Coordinates of C-alpha atoms and ligand atoms in Angstrom, one line a residue:
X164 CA 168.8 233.7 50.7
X165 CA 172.3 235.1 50.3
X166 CA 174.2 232.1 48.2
X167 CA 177.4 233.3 49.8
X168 CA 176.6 234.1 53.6
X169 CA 179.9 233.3 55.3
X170 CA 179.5 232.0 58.9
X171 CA 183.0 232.2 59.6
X172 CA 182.3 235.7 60.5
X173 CA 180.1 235.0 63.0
X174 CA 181.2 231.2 64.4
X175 CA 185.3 232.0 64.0
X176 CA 184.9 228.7 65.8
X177 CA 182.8 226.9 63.7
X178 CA 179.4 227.0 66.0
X179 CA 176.8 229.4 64.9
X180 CA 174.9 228.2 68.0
X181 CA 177.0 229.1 70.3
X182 CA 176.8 232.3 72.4
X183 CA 179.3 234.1 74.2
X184 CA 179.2 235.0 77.7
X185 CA 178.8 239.0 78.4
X186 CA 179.1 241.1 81.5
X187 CA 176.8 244.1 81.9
X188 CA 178.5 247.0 82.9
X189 CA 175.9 249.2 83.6
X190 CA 172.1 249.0 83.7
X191 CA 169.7 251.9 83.5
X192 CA 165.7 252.3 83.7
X193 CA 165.2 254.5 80.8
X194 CA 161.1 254.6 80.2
X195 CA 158.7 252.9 82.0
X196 CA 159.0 249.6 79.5
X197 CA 162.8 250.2 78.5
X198 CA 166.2 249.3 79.8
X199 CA 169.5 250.5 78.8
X200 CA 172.7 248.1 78.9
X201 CA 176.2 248.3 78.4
X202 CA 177.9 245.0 78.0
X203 CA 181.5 243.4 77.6
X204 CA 182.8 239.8 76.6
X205 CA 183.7 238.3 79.5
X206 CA 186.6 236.8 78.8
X207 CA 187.9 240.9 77.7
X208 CA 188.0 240.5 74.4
X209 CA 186.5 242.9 71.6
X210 CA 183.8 243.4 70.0
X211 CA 183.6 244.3 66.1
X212 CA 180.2 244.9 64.4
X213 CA 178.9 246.9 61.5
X214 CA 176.3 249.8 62.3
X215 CA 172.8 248.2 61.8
X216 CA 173.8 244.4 62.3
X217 CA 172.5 243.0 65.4
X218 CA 172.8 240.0 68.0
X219 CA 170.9 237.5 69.7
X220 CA 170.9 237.7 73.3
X221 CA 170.5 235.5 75.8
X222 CA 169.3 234.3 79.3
X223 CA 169.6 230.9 80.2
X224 CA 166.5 229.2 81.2
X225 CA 164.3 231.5 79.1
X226 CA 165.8 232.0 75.5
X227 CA 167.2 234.6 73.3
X228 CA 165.7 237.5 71.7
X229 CA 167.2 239.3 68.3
X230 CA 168.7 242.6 68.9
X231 CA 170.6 245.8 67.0
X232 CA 173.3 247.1 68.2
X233 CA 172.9 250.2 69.7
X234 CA 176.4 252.0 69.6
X235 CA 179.1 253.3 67.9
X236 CA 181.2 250.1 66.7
X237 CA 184.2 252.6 67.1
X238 CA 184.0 252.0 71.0
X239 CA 185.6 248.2 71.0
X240 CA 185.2 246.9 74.5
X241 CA 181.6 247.4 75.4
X242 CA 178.4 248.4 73.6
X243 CA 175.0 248.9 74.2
X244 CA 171.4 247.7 73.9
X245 CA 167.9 248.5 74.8
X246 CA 165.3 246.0 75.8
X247 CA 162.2 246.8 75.6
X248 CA 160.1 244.3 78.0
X249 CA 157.5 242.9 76.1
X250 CA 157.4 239.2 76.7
X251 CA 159.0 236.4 78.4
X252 CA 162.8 236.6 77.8
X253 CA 162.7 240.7 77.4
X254 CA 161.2 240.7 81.3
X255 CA 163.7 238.3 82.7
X256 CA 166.7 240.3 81.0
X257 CA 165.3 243.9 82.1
X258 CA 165.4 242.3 85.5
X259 CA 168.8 242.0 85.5
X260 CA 171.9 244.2 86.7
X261 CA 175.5 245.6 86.6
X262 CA 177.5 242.3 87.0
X263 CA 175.4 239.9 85.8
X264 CA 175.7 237.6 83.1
X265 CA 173.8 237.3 79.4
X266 CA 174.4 235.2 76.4
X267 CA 175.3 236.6 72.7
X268 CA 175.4 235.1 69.3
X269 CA 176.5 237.7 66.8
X270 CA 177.4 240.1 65.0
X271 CA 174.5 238.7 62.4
X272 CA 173.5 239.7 59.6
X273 CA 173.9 242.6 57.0
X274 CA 174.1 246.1 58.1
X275 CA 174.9 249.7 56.7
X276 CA 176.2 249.4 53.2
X277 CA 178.4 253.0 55.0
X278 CA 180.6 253.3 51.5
X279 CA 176.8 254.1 49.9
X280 CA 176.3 257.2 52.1
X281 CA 179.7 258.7 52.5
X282 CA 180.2 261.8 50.5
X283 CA 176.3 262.2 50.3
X284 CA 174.0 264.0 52.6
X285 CA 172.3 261.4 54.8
X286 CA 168.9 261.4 56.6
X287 CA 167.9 259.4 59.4
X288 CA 164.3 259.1 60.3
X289 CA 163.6 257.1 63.5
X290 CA 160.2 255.9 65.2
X291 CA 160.0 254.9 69.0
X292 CA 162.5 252.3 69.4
X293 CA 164.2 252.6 66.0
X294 CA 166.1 254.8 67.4
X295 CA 168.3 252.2 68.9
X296 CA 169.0 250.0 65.7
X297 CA 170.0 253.0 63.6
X298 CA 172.0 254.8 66.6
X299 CA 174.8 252.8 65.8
X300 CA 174.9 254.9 62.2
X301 CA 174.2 257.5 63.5
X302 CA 177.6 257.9 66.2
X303 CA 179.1 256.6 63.0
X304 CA 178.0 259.2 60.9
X305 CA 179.1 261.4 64.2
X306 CA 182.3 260.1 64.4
X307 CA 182.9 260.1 61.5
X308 CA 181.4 263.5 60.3
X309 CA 184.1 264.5 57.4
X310 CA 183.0 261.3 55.6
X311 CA 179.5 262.9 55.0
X312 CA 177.6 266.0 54.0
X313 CA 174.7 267.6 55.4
X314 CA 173.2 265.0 58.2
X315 CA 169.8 265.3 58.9
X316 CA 167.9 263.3 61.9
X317 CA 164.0 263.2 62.6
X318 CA 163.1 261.4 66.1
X319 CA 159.6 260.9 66.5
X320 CA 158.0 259.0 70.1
X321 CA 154.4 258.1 71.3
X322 CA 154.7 260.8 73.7
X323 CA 157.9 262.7 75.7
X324 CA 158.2 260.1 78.1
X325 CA 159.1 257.4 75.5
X326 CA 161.9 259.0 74.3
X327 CA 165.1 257.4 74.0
X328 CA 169.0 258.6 75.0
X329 CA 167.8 262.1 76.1
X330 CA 171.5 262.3 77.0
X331 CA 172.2 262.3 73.2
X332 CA 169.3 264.3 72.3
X333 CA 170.5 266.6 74.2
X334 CA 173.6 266.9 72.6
X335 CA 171.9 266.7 69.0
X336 CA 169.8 269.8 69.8
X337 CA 173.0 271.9 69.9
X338 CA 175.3 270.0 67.4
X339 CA 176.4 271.4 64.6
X340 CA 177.1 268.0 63.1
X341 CA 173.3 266.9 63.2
X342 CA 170.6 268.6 62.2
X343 CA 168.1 267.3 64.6
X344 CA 164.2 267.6 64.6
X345 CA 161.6 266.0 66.8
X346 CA 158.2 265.4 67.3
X347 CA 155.6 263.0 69.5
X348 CA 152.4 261.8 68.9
X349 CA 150.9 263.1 72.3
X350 CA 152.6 266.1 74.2
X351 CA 152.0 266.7 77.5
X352 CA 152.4 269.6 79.6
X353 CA 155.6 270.4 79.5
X354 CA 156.6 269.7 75.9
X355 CA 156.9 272.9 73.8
X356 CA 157.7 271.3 70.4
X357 CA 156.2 269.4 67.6
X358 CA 153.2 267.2 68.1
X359 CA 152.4 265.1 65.1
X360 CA 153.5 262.6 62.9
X361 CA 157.3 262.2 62.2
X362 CA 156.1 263.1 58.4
X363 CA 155.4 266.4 59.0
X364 CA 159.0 266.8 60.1
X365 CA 159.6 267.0 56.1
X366 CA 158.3 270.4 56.6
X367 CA 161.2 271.5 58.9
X368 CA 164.1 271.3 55.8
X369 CA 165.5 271.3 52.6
X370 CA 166.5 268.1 51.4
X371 CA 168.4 267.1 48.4
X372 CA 167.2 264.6 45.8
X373 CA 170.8 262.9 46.6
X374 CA 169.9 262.3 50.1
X375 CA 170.6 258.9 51.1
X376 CA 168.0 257.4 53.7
X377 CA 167.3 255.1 56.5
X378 CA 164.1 254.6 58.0
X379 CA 163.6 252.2 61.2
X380 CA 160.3 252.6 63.2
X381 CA 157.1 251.0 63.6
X382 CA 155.6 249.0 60.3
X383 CA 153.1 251.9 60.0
X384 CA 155.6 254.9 59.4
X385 CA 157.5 253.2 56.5
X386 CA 155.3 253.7 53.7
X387 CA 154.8 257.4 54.9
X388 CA 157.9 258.3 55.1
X389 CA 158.9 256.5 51.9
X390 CA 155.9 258.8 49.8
X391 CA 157.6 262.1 51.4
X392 CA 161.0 260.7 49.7
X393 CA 159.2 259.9 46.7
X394 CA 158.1 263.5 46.4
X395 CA 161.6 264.9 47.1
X396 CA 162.5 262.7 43.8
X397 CA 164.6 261.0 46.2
X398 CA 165.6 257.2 44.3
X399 CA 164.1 253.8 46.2
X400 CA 167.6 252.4 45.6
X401 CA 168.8 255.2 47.8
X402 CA 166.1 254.2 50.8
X403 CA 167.5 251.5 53.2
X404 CA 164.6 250.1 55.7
X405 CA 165.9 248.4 58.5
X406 CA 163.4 245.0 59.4
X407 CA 164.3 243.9 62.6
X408 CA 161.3 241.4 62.7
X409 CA 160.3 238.2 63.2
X410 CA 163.4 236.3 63.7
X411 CA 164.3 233.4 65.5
X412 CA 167.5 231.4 64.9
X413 CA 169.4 234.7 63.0
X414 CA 171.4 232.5 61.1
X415 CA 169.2 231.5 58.3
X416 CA 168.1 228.0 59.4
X417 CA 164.9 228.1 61.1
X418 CA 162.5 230.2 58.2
X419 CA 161.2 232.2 60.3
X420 CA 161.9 235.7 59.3
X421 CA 161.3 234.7 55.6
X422 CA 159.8 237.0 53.4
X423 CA 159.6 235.3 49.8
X424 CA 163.2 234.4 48.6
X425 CA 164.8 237.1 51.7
X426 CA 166.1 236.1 54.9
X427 CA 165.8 239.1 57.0
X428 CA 168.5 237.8 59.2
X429 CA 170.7 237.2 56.3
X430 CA 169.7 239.2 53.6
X431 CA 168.8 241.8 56.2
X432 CA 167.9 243.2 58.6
X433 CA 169.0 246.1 56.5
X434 CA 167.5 246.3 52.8
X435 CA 167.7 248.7 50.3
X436 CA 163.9 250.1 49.7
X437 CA 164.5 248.9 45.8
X438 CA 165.3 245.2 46.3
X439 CA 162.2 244.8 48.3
X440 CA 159.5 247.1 47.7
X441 CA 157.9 244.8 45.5
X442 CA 157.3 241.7 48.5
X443 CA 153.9 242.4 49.6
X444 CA 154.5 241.2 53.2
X445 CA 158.1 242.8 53.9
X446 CA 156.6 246.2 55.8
Ligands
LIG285 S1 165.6 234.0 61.9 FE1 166.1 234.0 59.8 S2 166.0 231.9 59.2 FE2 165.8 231.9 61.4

């Protein structure tokens, strides 16, 4: 792990344990397994993250569950997240509501090295629910669009009703700051684009052997898409894989999200493709 992983930033008051009380401000049903929730500190204060960290939240009685952020880190006083419900603590919070209260631990952990892609054309390939870890870089890169050059984004869902923020997909599809493509496993009738893998989305554009990348998605997609970067002469050290996985405490104590001499919580959950393409376990 990280020999100089400073905890002050995350326990200012000197308990990594402890988590914050948050308001929601907002809930919204977004697929059938998905929810969508705004939240504030509830004492007023602000929030300050980097895109791709993330959070542990929290329900009392039940536990917490580890989280990325899923929102520009421009907008101070409330950000989002999206649960999917898929055990114990991620049913309890989707049952939950505008004005109610959650737990959260964080910001944790290592996100977007941003200084790495500015002045360089970025590409963003997201699968299912990656879409919310890497959205935070992607309003970023939104905000922020003078920082970068061309900015390419390839969505890719199980079927059209899985997708994610069809608000901002909306406004993708006629941006002239993104360069947006999409595709789903399983169309149904009223889908009129691509069906496929989120590989063949390669087909769609030109892209630089400078392009710097992110890839967040299901385990499956990452060595895929990292082969269509390979053949683009794209360099590993310019892939970042973002491995929200497997952890527990999010503070490096409990071991849990260890892959050889990495802490995904500390180390990661963002990695640059070089540092660990050689740990057989880490996608
Ligand atoms: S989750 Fe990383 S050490 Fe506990």
């Amino acid at each position: 792990m990280t020999e100089t992983y400073d905890y002050s930033q995350i326990a200012p008051e000197g308990n990594i344990f402890l988590p914050k009380e948050c308001k929601i401000t907002h809930a919204k049903q977004v697929t059938q397994s998905e929810r969508h929730f705004t939240l504030r500190y509830a004492d007023g204060s602000n929030v300050s993250f980097e895109p791709g960290q993330i959070m542990e939240l929290s329900l009392f009685g039940f536990g917490e569950i580890p989280l990325g952020y899923a929102s520009s880190p421009a907008r101070e006083d409330t950000w989002d997240v999206v649960i999917r419900t898929v055990g114990r603590v991620s049913t309890a919070l989707n049952a939950l509501n505008e004005g109610d209260s959650v737990y959260v631990r964080g910001p944790l952990g290592a996100g977007f090295p941003v200084k790495e892609f500015q002045g360089h054309d970025v590409l963003v390939v997201a699968g299912g629910i990656g879409l919310c870890a890497t959205r935070s870089m992607i309003q970023y890169i939104t905000d922020k669009r003078g920082e970068f050059e061309k900015f390419h984004l390839f969505y890719g869902a199980r079927d059209p009703s899985q997708q994610l923020f069809l608000d901002d997909i909306a406004n993708w599809k006629v941006s002239k700051d993104v360069d947006y493509h999409e595709i789903v496993d399983n169309a149904d009738e009223n889908w009129t684009g691509n069906v496929g893998v989120i590989t063949d989305l390669f087909s769609k554009v030109t892209l630089s052997a400078d392009t710097r990348v992110i890839i967040c998605g299901p385990p499956i997609m990452f060595r895929f898409v990292i082969e269509e970067c390979d053949k683009i002469g794209i360099k590993r050290e310019n892939v970042y894989v973002d491995l929200e996985r497997r952890m527990k405490c999010g503070v490096g104590k409990c071991g849990h999200c260890q892959i050889n001499d990495k802490y995904v919580c500390c180390d990661g959950p963002v990695f640059r493709y070089s540092d660990i393409q050689d740990l057989e376990e880490a996608l």
